[in-house]
């Protein structure tokens, strides 16, 4: 045996034995107890993008993914393909499903978490036509995006759907929707499998060369709700990974497969299955698109832009000098909102030039000046006032409360830093108006100062009375108005009446008369309203 092999021979062995192939599913009806597993629980889950049809939301509307139907083995692949086509869009998933295959549901849940998508139980009622409606053809300009509205009543997420649901980042059900769980049911199919195996024996030991299935024959099947330790551990690991307590799985496993346990809202919250008691509507509300930082699923209509012009950069000097920035209201006003120039800080000697620069960049757009300043250079204030008067600006004393960082904040670049305005609201609270501020206010076409503002010329004004009075007369303000606020204190109703009598203010009221979010719905429309187009 020159080869060193004492005995070599080949043979063919036909090996017959039983093998069990297991398919796991979470049915939601009594049909689950039958020996044969359901092929499906209705139509398989389909995915489409929906844009809100709510009145008044265009051109900046919320969109979502409508996911309705049974979870089948093919659903994860379909969802993966859908997400790839969706690109960078980050839309919440609105689901209604009777359940289906557990393994597929776990895969869907992990895909949701990887993409950091929110999920809610809800139904989409489509406008014009629905995806499964015969003859439904969308206008090509819509690019496959349907229009619709979200409804919670009648929506449900049952059985395996609950596992998919657990994968969402924010998770909402609401009191009118249904979340149900019950035992996992495993369907076991017994098959007789015939193999053709080729082997060789080397040194008395058999070594398989090849193995091929030549025949399969189903010889029996059965269903069971008894899950092994490995399966239970895998389910609990998944829920822990998603931040959901094990009680959810335990409640389901204690409910017979032929029944369904509806989870109450507070119960789901305690299990961490939902992240708040808010209804699913919070994910697709048009109000999400009217805030300082619009939700990621707020999408501008094709061909639209957020403003007719690029906004000038804020002018922020070093130190305590006065900074200037264009601000757009974050009230429920889109797509047509009031805007203003926020001016805060000391009125320094270069403040008049900064205001001129900003107004030049704005061009024909006339925005009111909302100012708050406790001190500054009165000569610079009068020069700034003359710029205000030359441009016909309205002025109100108030503070701007920014959504996000302030223009003078470290590293602050405004909303998205791409030529759009800062967003915020303005009011009298916390505003101040010293001598320099009052001099700027005096130049306004409309002049407003509200109750509770800390204001006054001061006991010892920095500016000589003759110079100040000459300027005030030029601006149409009576020189005796200085007597109305000899000190520096919060203005009450009586003090405001004196200011009005001295013509420092042109009417009663505060900043809201110039920048309230409802102004742009009035007729005539104020000049500081800018529409999205």
Short mmCIF file of C-alpha atoms in Angstrom, two decimals:
data_model
loop_
_atom_site.label_atom_id
_atom_site.label_comp_id
_atom_site.label_asym_id
_atom_site.label_seq_id
_atom_site.Cartn_x
_atom_site.Cartn_y
_atom_site.Cartn_z
CA UNK A 1 0.00 0.00 0.00
CA UNK A 2 2.34 2.62 -1.28
CA UNK A 3 -0.17 5.33 -0.66
CA UNK A 4 -0.27 4.58 3.05
CA UNK A 5 -3.96 3.76 2.90
CA UNK A 6 -4.58 0.29 4.22
CA UNK A 7 -8.11 -0.08 2.87
CA UNK A 8 -10.08 2.16 0.54
CA UNK A 9 -13.56 1.50 -0.87
CA UNK A 10 -16.57 3.49 -1.91
CA UNK A 11 -20.19 2.82 -1.24
CA UNK A 12 -23.62 4.40 -1.50
CA UNK A 13 -25.89 4.59 1.49
CA UNK A 14 -29.54 5.66 1.45
CA UNK A 15 -30.31 7.17 4.85
CA UNK A 16 -33.95 7.58 5.84
CA UNK A 17 -34.92 9.62 8.87
CA UNK A 18 -37.44 12.19 10.15
CA UNK A 19 -36.66 15.93 10.35
CA UNK A 20 -38.85 18.67 11.84
CA UNK A 21 -39.10 22.07 10.19
CA UNK A 22 -40.65 24.73 12.41
CA UNK A 23 -42.46 27.92 11.35
CA UNK A 24 -43.39 30.45 14.04
CA UNK A 25 -46.31 32.79 13.79
CA UNK A 26 -48.54 34.89 16.02
CA UNK A 27 -52.14 34.47 14.80
CA UNK A 28 -54.83 36.76 16.13
CA UNK A 29 -57.92 34.58 15.83
CA UNK A 30 -59.16 31.19 16.98
CA UNK A 31 -58.13 29.74 13.63
CA UNK A 32 -54.62 29.52 15.08
CA UNK A 33 -55.52 26.37 16.95
CA UNK A 34 -56.05 24.38 13.77
CA UNK A 35 -53.40 21.89 12.77
CA UNK A 36 -52.68 23.71 9.55
CA UNK A 37 -51.13 27.20 9.87
CA UNK A 38 -52.87 30.04 8.07
CA UNK A 39 -51.20 30.90 4.80
CA UNK A 40 -51.84 34.57 5.66
CA UNK A 41 -54.07 36.78 7.77
CA UNK A 42 -55.41 38.74 4.84
CA UNK A 43 -53.45 40.74 2.28
CA UNK A 44 -49.72 41.02 2.99
CA UNK A 45 -48.42 44.26 4.45
CA UNK A 46 -47.90 47.03 1.89
CA UNK A 47 -45.96 50.25 2.35
CA UNK A 48 -46.73 53.65 0.80
CA UNK A 49 -45.78 57.25 1.57
CA UNK A 50 -48.70 59.48 2.56
CA UNK A 51 -48.77 63.27 2.73
CA UNK A 52 -51.21 64.98 5.08
CA UNK A 53 -54.33 66.35 3.41
CA UNK A 54 -55.13 68.54 6.44
CA UNK A 55 -56.38 72.00 5.41
CA UNK A 56 -53.79 74.74 5.71
CA UNK A 57 -50.68 72.60 5.88
CA UNK A 58 -49.33 73.19 2.38
CA UNK A 59 -46.69 73.78 1.26
CA UNK A 60 -44.96 72.39 4.39
CA UNK A 61 -46.78 69.18 5.35
CA UNK A 62 -46.08 66.08 7.45
CA UNK A 63 -45.63 62.77 5.65
CA UNK A 64 -45.68 59.21 6.96
CA UNK A 65 -45.34 55.57 5.93
CA UNK A 66 -48.64 53.72 5.85
CA UNK A 67 -48.02 50.05 6.70
CA UNK A 68 -51.17 47.94 6.58
CA UNK A 69 -51.62 44.18 6.26
CA UNK A 70 -50.28 40.87 7.50
CA UNK A 71 -46.62 40.26 8.28
CA UNK A 72 -45.39 37.52 5.97
CA UNK A 73 -41.91 36.02 5.47
CA UNK A 74 -41.50 38.35 2.49
CA UNK A 75 -42.42 41.54 4.40
CA UNK A 76 -38.91 42.45 5.69
CA UNK A 77 -37.43 42.29 2.20
CA UNK A 78 -40.28 44.45 0.88
CA UNK A 79 -39.73 46.98 3.66
CA UNK A 80 -35.98 47.05 3.07
CA UNK A 81 -36.55 47.76 -0.62
CA UNK A 82 -39.10 50.45 0.26
CA UNK A 83 -36.71 52.20 2.67
CA UNK A 84 -33.92 52.14 0.11
CA UNK A 85 -36.18 53.88 -2.38
CA UNK A 86 -37.23 56.36 0.30
CA UNK A 87 -33.64 57.56 0.66
CA UNK A 88 -32.81 59.91 3.51
CA UNK A 89 -36.41 60.69 4.40
CA UNK A 90 -37.14 59.90 8.03
CA UNK A 91 -40.88 59.25 8.24
CA UNK A 92 -42.90 57.68 11.07
CA UNK A 93 -44.62 54.36 10.39
CA UNK A 94 -48.39 54.23 10.87
CA UNK A 95 -49.34 50.58 11.19
CA UNK A 96 -52.45 48.42 11.25
CA UNK A 97 -51.85 44.68 11.17
CA UNK A 98 -53.42 41.42 12.39
CA UNK A 99 -49.93 40.02 12.97
CA UNK A 100 -48.22 37.18 11.18
CA UNK A 101 -44.77 35.62 11.37
CA UNK A 102 -42.72 36.32 14.49
CA UNK A 103 -39.33 36.05 12.82
CA UNK A 104 -40.36 38.58 10.19
CA UNK A 105 -41.79 40.88 12.87
CA UNK A 106 -38.52 40.86 14.80
CA UNK A 107 -36.62 41.70 11.64
CA UNK A 108 -38.99 44.60 10.91
CA UNK A 109 -38.58 45.89 14.46
CA UNK A 110 -34.81 45.92 14.15
CA UNK A 111 -35.05 47.75 10.84
CA UNK A 112 -37.20 50.41 12.48
CA UNK A 113 -34.70 50.85 15.29
CA UNK A 114 -31.71 50.96 12.95
CA UNK A 115 -33.36 53.73 10.91
CA UNK A 116 -34.52 55.44 14.16
CA UNK A 117 -38.12 55.57 12.96
CA UNK A 118 -41.13 56.31 15.14
CA UNK A 119 -44.24 54.13 14.97
CA UNK A 120 -47.90 54.51 15.82
CA UNK A 121 -51.01 52.40 15.48
CA UNK A 122 -53.38 54.04 13.06
CA UNK A 123 -55.34 53.81 9.83
CA UNK A 124 -54.84 56.03 6.80
CA UNK A 125 -57.90 57.25 4.96
CA UNK A 126 -56.80 58.18 1.49
CA UNK A 127 -57.93 61.20 -0.49
CA UNK A 128 -58.71 60.70 -4.19
CA UNK A 129 -57.78 57.00 -4.34
CA UNK A 130 -56.13 54.29 -2.23
CA UNK A 131 -53.14 52.08 -3.13
CA UNK A 132 -55.26 48.90 -3.33
CA UNK A 133 -58.10 50.59 -5.23
CA UNK A 134 -58.64 49.31 -8.73
CA UNK A 135 -57.78 51.91 -11.34
CA UNK A 136 -56.02 54.20 -8.85
CA UNK A 137 -53.40 56.16 -10.75
CA UNK A 138 -51.51 59.04 -9.21
CA UNK A 139 -50.41 62.13 -11.08
CA UNK A 140 -46.73 61.55 -12.05
CA UNK A 141 -45.89 64.87 -10.36
CA UNK A 142 -46.84 63.26 -7.03
CA UNK A 143 -43.97 60.78 -7.42
CA UNK A 144 -45.89 57.93 -5.82
CA UNK A 145 -46.94 59.90 -2.74
CA UNK A 146 -50.59 59.53 -1.73
CA UNK A 147 -52.65 62.05 0.23
CA UNK A 148 -54.61 61.10 3.29
CA UNK A 149 -55.53 61.60 6.91
CA UNK A 150 -54.78 59.56 10.01
CA UNK A 151 -57.50 57.91 12.08
CA UNK A 152 -57.09 55.89 15.27
CA UNK A 153 -60.59 54.44 15.56
CA UNK A 154 -60.61 50.94 14.11
CA UNK A 155 -56.82 50.67 13.95
CA UNK A 156 -55.14 47.63 15.52
CA UNK A 157 -51.78 46.01 16.02
CA UNK A 158 -52.22 42.41 17.13
CA UNK A 159 -50.03 39.43 17.81
CA UNK A 160 -46.70 39.53 15.95
CA UNK A 161 -47.37 43.17 15.09
CA UNK A 162 -46.63 44.02 18.74
CA UNK A 163 -43.06 42.77 18.22
CA UNK A 164 -42.62 44.92 15.15
CA UNK A 165 -44.12 47.85 17.08
CA UNK A 166 -41.54 47.47 19.85
CA UNK A 167 -38.81 48.47 17.40
CA UNK A 168 -40.01 52.06 16.98
CA UNK A 169 -38.16 54.87 18.75
CA UNK A 170 -41.26 56.80 19.78
CA UNK A 171 -44.25 54.47 20.07
CA UNK A 172 -47.90 55.58 20.26
CA UNK A 173 -51.22 53.75 20.36
CA UNK A 174 -53.90 56.05 21.77
CA UNK A 175 -57.17 55.16 23.49
CA UNK A 176 -59.12 54.49 20.28
CA UNK A 177 -56.64 52.04 18.75
CA UNK A 178 -56.14 48.38 19.74
CA UNK A 179 -53.00 46.58 20.85
CA UNK A 180 -53.39 42.83 21.43
CA UNK A 181 -51.08 39.99 22.44
CA UNK A 182 -51.34 36.24 23.06
CA UNK A 183 -49.27 33.07 23.06
CA UNK A 184 -46.77 32.37 20.35
CA UNK A 185 -47.92 29.38 18.37
CA UNK A 186 -45.44 27.13 16.64
CA UNK A 187 -46.50 24.93 13.74
CA UNK A 188 -44.33 21.84 13.36
CA UNK A 189 -44.33 19.95 10.06
CA UNK A 190 -42.87 16.43 10.07
CA UNK A 191 -41.20 15.30 6.88
CA UNK A 192 -39.62 12.09 5.76
CA UNK A 193 -36.47 13.09 3.88
CA UNK A 194 -34.49 10.71 1.74
CA UNK A 195 -30.80 11.49 1.21
CA UNK A 196 -28.30 10.02 -1.18
CA UNK A 197 -24.96 9.97 0.58
CA UNK A 198 -21.60 9.13 -0.93
CA UNK A 199 -18.85 8.22 1.49
CA UNK A 200 -15.53 6.51 1.71
CA UNK A 201 -13.86 4.52 4.45
CA UNK A 202 -10.33 5.41 5.39
CA UNK A 203 -8.52 3.36 8.02
CA UNK A 204 -11.81 1.85 9.08
CA UNK A 205 -13.61 5.16 9.47
CA UNK A 206 -16.41 6.40 7.25
CA UNK A 207 -16.00 9.86 5.73
CA UNK A 208 -18.90 11.56 3.89
CA UNK A 209 -18.00 12.78 0.43
CA UNK A 210 -21.40 14.22 -0.62
CA UNK A 211 -24.98 14.33 0.55
CA UNK A 212 -28.05 15.17 -1.56
CA UNK A 213 -31.80 15.22 -0.80
CA UNK A 214 -33.61 13.03 -3.29
CA UNK A 215 -37.15 13.07 -1.88
CA UNK A 216 -39.30 14.84 0.74
CA UNK A 217 -42.64 13.63 2.01
CA UNK A 218 -44.81 15.27 4.66
CA UNK A 219 -45.94 12.65 7.14
CA UNK A 220 -47.63 14.81 9.79
CA UNK A 221 -47.89 18.19 11.48
CA UNK A 222 -49.03 19.73 14.73
CA UNK A 223 -49.23 23.09 16.52
CA UNK A 224 -47.91 23.88 19.97
CA UNK A 225 -47.67 26.84 22.29
CA UNK A 226 -44.85 25.28 24.30
CA UNK A 227 -41.77 27.28 23.49
CA UNK A 228 -38.29 26.11 24.33
CA UNK A 229 -35.90 27.97 26.60
CA UNK A 230 -33.81 29.13 23.66
CA UNK A 231 -36.81 30.70 21.93
CA UNK A 232 -38.06 32.41 25.09
CA UNK A 233 -34.57 33.76 25.76
CA UNK A 234 -34.38 35.13 22.22
CA UNK A 235 -37.72 36.92 22.57
CA UNK A 236 -36.76 38.46 25.92
CA UNK A 237 -33.40 39.54 24.55
CA UNK A 238 -35.14 41.31 21.68
CA UNK A 239 -37.52 43.16 24.00
CA UNK A 240 -34.67 44.19 26.28
CA UNK A 241 -32.79 45.45 23.24
CA UNK A 242 -35.82 47.60 22.37
CA UNK A 243 -36.25 48.89 25.92
CA UNK A 244 -39.52 47.01 26.53
CA UNK A 245 -40.06 45.18 29.81
CA UNK A 246 -40.38 41.38 29.85
CA UNK A 247 -43.89 41.71 31.32
CA UNK A 248 -45.19 42.30 27.81
CA UNK A 249 -44.05 38.86 26.68
CA UNK A 250 -45.21 37.21 29.90
CA UNK A 251 -48.71 38.68 29.55
CA UNK A 252 -48.88 37.41 25.98
CA UNK A 253 -47.68 33.93 26.88
CA UNK A 254 -50.30 33.68 29.63
CA UNK A 255 -53.10 34.38 27.14
CA UNK A 256 -54.34 31.33 25.17
CA UNK A 257 -53.59 31.39 21.45
CA UNK A 258 -57.31 31.19 20.63
CA UNK A 259 -57.89 34.43 22.57
CA UNK A 260 -56.50 37.95 22.47
CA UNK A 261 -55.49 40.14 25.39
CA UNK A 262 -56.00 43.86 24.74
CA UNK A 263 -53.40 45.96 26.52
CA UNK A 264 -54.68 49.08 28.27
CA UNK A 265 -52.83 52.39 27.67
CA UNK A 266 -51.47 52.68 31.23
CA UNK A 267 -50.47 49.01 31.12
CA UNK A 268 -48.52 49.58 27.90
CA UNK A 269 -46.84 52.64 29.41
CA UNK A 270 -45.75 50.65 32.46
CA UNK A 271 -44.33 47.98 30.17
CA UNK A 272 -42.47 50.65 28.14
CA UNK A 273 -44.28 49.34 25.07
CA UNK A 274 -45.49 52.89 24.39
CA UNK A 275 -43.35 55.92 25.11
CA UNK A 276 -46.23 58.22 26.11
CA UNK A 277 -50.01 58.23 26.42
CA UNK A 278 -50.32 60.60 23.46
CA UNK A 279 -52.30 59.31 20.51
CA UNK A 280 -50.61 58.53 17.19
CA UNK A 281 -51.74 61.92 15.88
CA UNK A 282 -48.72 63.56 17.54
CA UNK A 283 -46.49 61.94 14.91
CA UNK A 284 -48.28 63.46 11.91
CA UNK A 285 -49.85 66.67 13.24
CA UNK A 286 -49.45 69.71 11.01
CA UNK A 287 -48.47 71.64 14.16
CA UNK A 288 -45.15 69.75 14.06
CA UNK A 289 -44.33 71.73 10.94
CA UNK A 290 -45.03 75.08 12.61
CA UNK A 291 -42.46 74.91 15.39
CA UNK A 292 -38.97 76.31 15.74
CA UNK A 293 -37.48 72.99 14.78
CA UNK A 294 -39.95 71.30 12.39
CA UNK A 295 -40.21 67.53 12.68
CA UNK A 296 -38.11 65.41 10.36
CA UNK A 297 -41.22 64.23 8.52
CA UNK A 298 -42.25 67.78 7.53
CA UNK A 299 -41.58 68.02 3.81
CA UNK A 300 -41.73 71.07 1.59
CA UNK A 301 -43.81 70.58 -1.55
CA UNK A 302 -41.79 70.17 -4.78
CA UNK A 303 -40.84 73.45 -6.34
CA UNK A 304 -41.50 75.42 -3.14
CA UNK A 305 -39.04 77.22 -0.89
CA UNK A 306 -39.33 78.55 2.62
CA UNK A 307 -38.85 82.20 1.81
CA UNK A 308 -38.92 84.49 -1.19
CA UNK A 309 -35.50 85.91 -0.31
CA UNK A 310 -32.44 84.78 1.55
CA UNK A 311 -32.30 86.31 5.01
CA UNK A 312 -29.40 88.51 6.07
CA UNK A 313 -26.98 87.15 8.62
CA UNK A 314 -27.37 88.44 12.18
CA UNK A 315 -25.07 91.33 13.01
CA UNK A 316 -23.41 90.53 16.32
CA UNK A 317 -20.62 92.78 17.64
CA UNK A 318 -18.06 91.69 20.17
CA UNK A 319 -18.84 92.60 23.75
CA UNK A 320 -22.13 93.99 25.06
CA UNK A 321 -22.98 96.02 21.93
CA UNK A 322 -26.41 95.75 20.33
CA UNK A 323 -26.96 92.78 18.03
CA UNK A 324 -29.57 92.65 15.28
CA UNK A 325 -31.26 89.64 13.72
CA UNK A 326 -34.30 88.94 11.54
CA UNK A 327 -36.77 86.65 13.32
CA UNK A 328 -39.80 84.73 12.01
CA UNK A 329 -42.71 83.82 14.29
CA UNK A 330 -43.09 80.20 15.34
CA UNK A 331 -46.82 80.54 16.00
CA UNK A 332 -49.47 78.56 14.14
CA UNK A 333 -49.16 80.82 11.12
CA UNK A 334 -47.31 78.99 8.34
CA UNK A 335 -47.06 79.39 5.46
CA UNK A 336 -47.61 83.12 6.06
CA UNK A 337 -45.91 84.46 9.21
CA UNK A 338 -44.97 87.83 10.68
CA UNK A 339 -41.30 88.74 10.95
CA UNK A 340 -39.36 91.40 12.82
CA UNK A 341 -35.89 92.74 13.60
CA UNK A 342 -34.76 91.80 17.09
CA UNK A 343 -32.43 94.39 18.64
CA UNK A 344 -30.94 93.68 22.06
CA UNK A 345 -27.91 94.85 24.04
CA UNK A 346 -26.26 98.21 24.64
CA UNK A 347 -26.83 100.87 22.00
CA UNK A 348 -23.17 101.28 21.06
CA UNK A 349 -21.68 103.81 18.64
CA UNK A 350 -21.75 101.39 15.68
CA UNK A 351 -25.36 100.23 16.22
CA UNK A 352 -26.78 102.78 13.71
CA UNK A 353 -24.48 101.46 10.95
CA UNK A 354 -25.44 97.86 11.69
CA UNK A 355 -29.11 98.76 11.40
CA UNK A 356 -28.49 100.52 8.09
CA UNK A 357 -26.60 97.48 6.78
CA UNK A 358 -29.40 95.11 7.76
CA UNK A 359 -32.09 97.31 6.22
CA UNK A 360 -30.11 97.59 3.00
CA UNK A 361 -29.96 93.78 2.76
CA UNK A 362 -33.69 93.51 3.39
CA UNK A 363 -34.39 95.93 0.55
CA UNK A 364 -38.07 96.77 0.20
CA UNK A 365 -39.09 94.47 3.08
CA UNK A 366 -40.15 96.65 6.02
CA UNK A 367 -39.99 94.88 9.37
CA UNK A 368 -40.77 96.33 12.81
CA UNK A 369 -37.97 96.76 15.33
CA UNK A 370 -38.45 94.92 18.63
CA UNK A 371 -35.93 96.43 21.03
CA UNK A 372 -34.72 95.77 24.57
CA UNK A 373 -31.81 97.78 25.96
CA UNK A 374 -31.10 99.02 29.46
CA UNK A 375 -28.25 101.36 28.59
CA UNK A 376 -26.10 102.75 25.81
CA UNK A 377 -24.76 105.80 24.06
CA UNK A 378 -27.58 108.39 23.71
CA UNK A 379 -25.93 110.12 20.74
CA UNK A 380 -25.73 106.75 18.93
CA UNK A 381 -29.34 106.13 19.95
CA UNK A 382 -30.49 109.35 18.29
CA UNK A 383 -28.59 108.44 15.13
CA UNK A 384 -30.20 105.00 15.22
CA UNK A 385 -33.56 106.69 15.70
CA UNK A 386 -33.02 108.76 12.58
CA UNK A 387 -32.36 105.56 10.61
CA UNK A 388 -35.61 104.18 11.98
CA UNK A 389 -37.52 107.33 10.99
CA UNK A 390 -35.95 107.52 7.50
CA UNK A 391 -37.08 103.94 6.80
CA UNK A 392 -40.56 104.32 8.31
CA UNK A 393 -40.13 101.46 10.81
CA UNK A 394 -42.51 100.59 13.61
CA UNK A 395 -40.86 100.08 17.01
CA UNK A 396 -41.98 98.18 20.12
CA UNK A 397 -40.16 97.47 23.35
CA UNK A 398 -39.91 93.73 23.92
CA UNK A 399 -37.68 90.69 24.18
CA UNK A 400 -37.36 87.95 21.61
CA UNK A 401 -37.38 84.39 22.88
CA UNK A 402 -35.58 82.27 20.35
CA UNK A 403 -36.34 78.70 19.42
CA UNK A 404 -32.89 77.27 19.90
CA UNK A 405 -29.82 79.43 20.37
CA UNK A 406 -29.66 83.23 20.45
CA UNK A 407 -27.74 85.08 17.71
CA UNK A 408 -25.07 86.08 20.21
CA UNK A 409 -24.79 82.55 21.57
CA UNK A 410 -21.50 80.72 21.08
CA UNK A 411 -21.55 78.69 17.86
CA UNK A 412 -25.11 79.75 17.05
CA UNK A 413 -25.85 79.81 13.33
CA UNK A 414 -29.63 80.25 13.37
CA UNK A 415 -32.18 77.79 12.04
CA UNK A 416 -30.24 75.32 9.88
CA UNK A 417 -27.73 78.06 9.08
CA UNK A 418 -28.70 78.24 5.41
CA UNK A 419 -29.93 81.78 4.89
CA UNK A 420 -33.25 81.22 6.64
CA UNK A 421 -34.38 83.37 9.57
CA UNK A 422 -34.12 82.70 13.26
CA UNK A 423 -37.40 81.51 14.73
CA UNK A 424 -38.96 82.72 17.94
CA UNK A 425 -41.66 84.66 19.72
CA UNK A 426 -41.54 88.13 21.29
CA UNK A 427 -43.21 89.68 24.30
CA UNK A 428 -42.91 92.30 27.02
CA UNK A 429 -41.71 89.89 29.69
CA UNK A 430 -38.15 90.64 30.79
CA UNK A 431 -37.75 93.61 28.43
CA UNK A 432 -36.00 96.82 29.50
CA UNK A 433 -35.84 100.27 27.99
CA UNK A 434 -33.41 102.88 29.32
CA UNK A 435 -32.75 106.37 27.99
CA UNK A 436 -31.06 105.22 24.77
CA UNK A 437 -33.82 102.70 24.08
CA UNK A 438 -36.51 105.34 24.61
CA UNK A 439 -34.75 107.62 22.14
CA UNK A 440 -34.85 104.88 19.49
CA UNK A 441 -38.49 104.12 20.33
CA UNK A 442 -39.35 107.82 19.88
CA UNK A 443 -38.46 107.59 16.18
CA UNK A 444 -40.86 104.79 15.32
CA UNK A 445 -43.81 105.28 13.01
CA UNK A 446 -45.84 103.17 15.42
CA UNK A 447 -44.48 103.20 18.99
CA UNK A 448 -45.50 100.59 21.55
CA UNK A 449 -44.46 99.79 25.10
CA UNK A 450 -46.31 97.34 27.34
CA UNK A 451 -47.16 97.18 31.02
CA UNK A 452 -44.58 95.62 33.33
CA UNK A 453 -41.56 96.66 31.26
CA UNK A 454 -38.67 98.11 33.25
CA UNK A 455 -38.19 101.56 31.73
CA UNK A 456 -37.28 105.18 32.40
CA UNK A 457 -34.98 108.04 31.50
CA UNK A 458 -33.13 107.63 34.76
CA UNK A 459 -32.72 110.05 37.66
CA UNK A 460 -29.66 111.57 35.95
CA UNK A 461 -30.04 111.24 32.17
CA UNK A 462 -26.77 110.95 30.28
CA UNK A 463 -27.97 113.39 27.66
CA UNK A 464 -28.45 117.11 28.27
CA UNK A 465 -32.13 118.00 28.44
CA UNK A 466 -32.04 120.66 25.64
CA UNK A 467 -30.45 118.22 23.19
CA UNK A 468 -32.86 115.43 24.14
CA UNK A 469 -35.89 117.70 24.01
CA UNK A 470 -34.91 119.07 20.59
CA UNK A 471 -34.68 115.50 19.25
CA UNK A 472 -37.98 114.47 20.84
CA UNK A 473 -39.77 117.45 19.30
CA UNK A 474 -38.40 116.51 15.89
CA UNK A 475 -39.82 113.01 16.38
CA UNK A 476 -43.21 114.37 17.39
CA UNK A 477 -42.86 113.53 21.05
CA UNK A 478 -43.62 116.13 23.75
CA UNK A 479 -40.54 117.12 25.77
CA UNK A 480 -42.48 116.76 29.03
CA UNK A 481 -42.70 113.02 28.43
CA UNK A 482 -39.45 112.69 30.38
CA UNK A 483 -41.38 113.68 33.50
CA UNK A 484 -43.56 110.57 33.11
CA UNK A 485 -40.67 108.24 33.90
CA UNK A 486 -38.15 110.18 35.98
CA UNK A 487 -36.72 107.02 37.52
CA UNK A 488 -36.21 103.50 36.24
CA UNK A 489 -39.04 101.24 37.26
CA UNK A 490 -41.69 98.85 35.97
CA UNK A 491 -44.38 100.65 34.04
CA UNK A 492 -47.88 100.41 35.41
CA UNK A 493 -51.14 101.47 33.82
CA UNK A 494 -50.84 105.05 35.09
CA UNK A 495 -47.30 105.45 33.77
CA UNK A 496 -48.33 104.13 30.37
CA UNK A 497 -51.18 106.64 30.27
CA UNK A 498 -48.71 109.48 30.87
CA UNK A 499 -46.45 108.22 28.08
CA UNK A 500 -49.44 108.10 25.78
CA UNK A 501 -50.42 111.65 26.72
CA UNK A 502 -46.86 112.78 26.01
CA UNK A 503 -47.01 111.16 22.55
CA UNK A 504 -44.14 108.78 23.26
CA UNK A 505 -46.46 105.89 22.35
CA UNK A 506 -48.85 106.14 19.45
CA UNK A 507 -51.38 103.68 20.81
CA UNK A 508 -52.02 101.37 23.73
CA UNK A 509 -50.65 97.86 23.42
CA UNK A 510 -47.42 95.91 23.20
CA UNK A 511 -45.34 93.88 20.74
CA UNK A 512 -48.23 91.56 19.87
CA UNK A 513 -49.88 94.32 17.86
CA UNK A 514 -46.94 94.07 15.44
CA UNK A 515 -45.90 90.41 15.44
CA UNK A 516 -48.82 88.24 16.59
CA UNK A 517 -49.02 85.05 14.53
CA UNK A 518 -52.65 85.71 13.59
CA UNK A 519 -51.94 89.06 11.94
CA UNK A 520 -51.17 87.56 8.55
CA UNK A 521 -54.74 86.29 8.22
CA UNK A 522 -56.11 89.81 8.54
CA UNK A 523 -57.08 92.18 5.77
CA UNK A 524 -55.24 94.29 4.92
CA UNK A 525 -52.27 92.03 5.41
CA UNK A 526 -49.42 93.66 7.43
CA UNK A 527 -46.27 94.46 5.47
CA UNK A 528 -44.08 92.33 7.76
CA UNK A 529 -45.87 89.10 6.76
CA UNK A 530 -43.89 86.83 4.46
CA UNK A 531 -45.42 83.82 2.74
CA UNK A 532 -43.78 80.54 1.80
CA UNK A 533 -43.83 80.18 -1.95
#
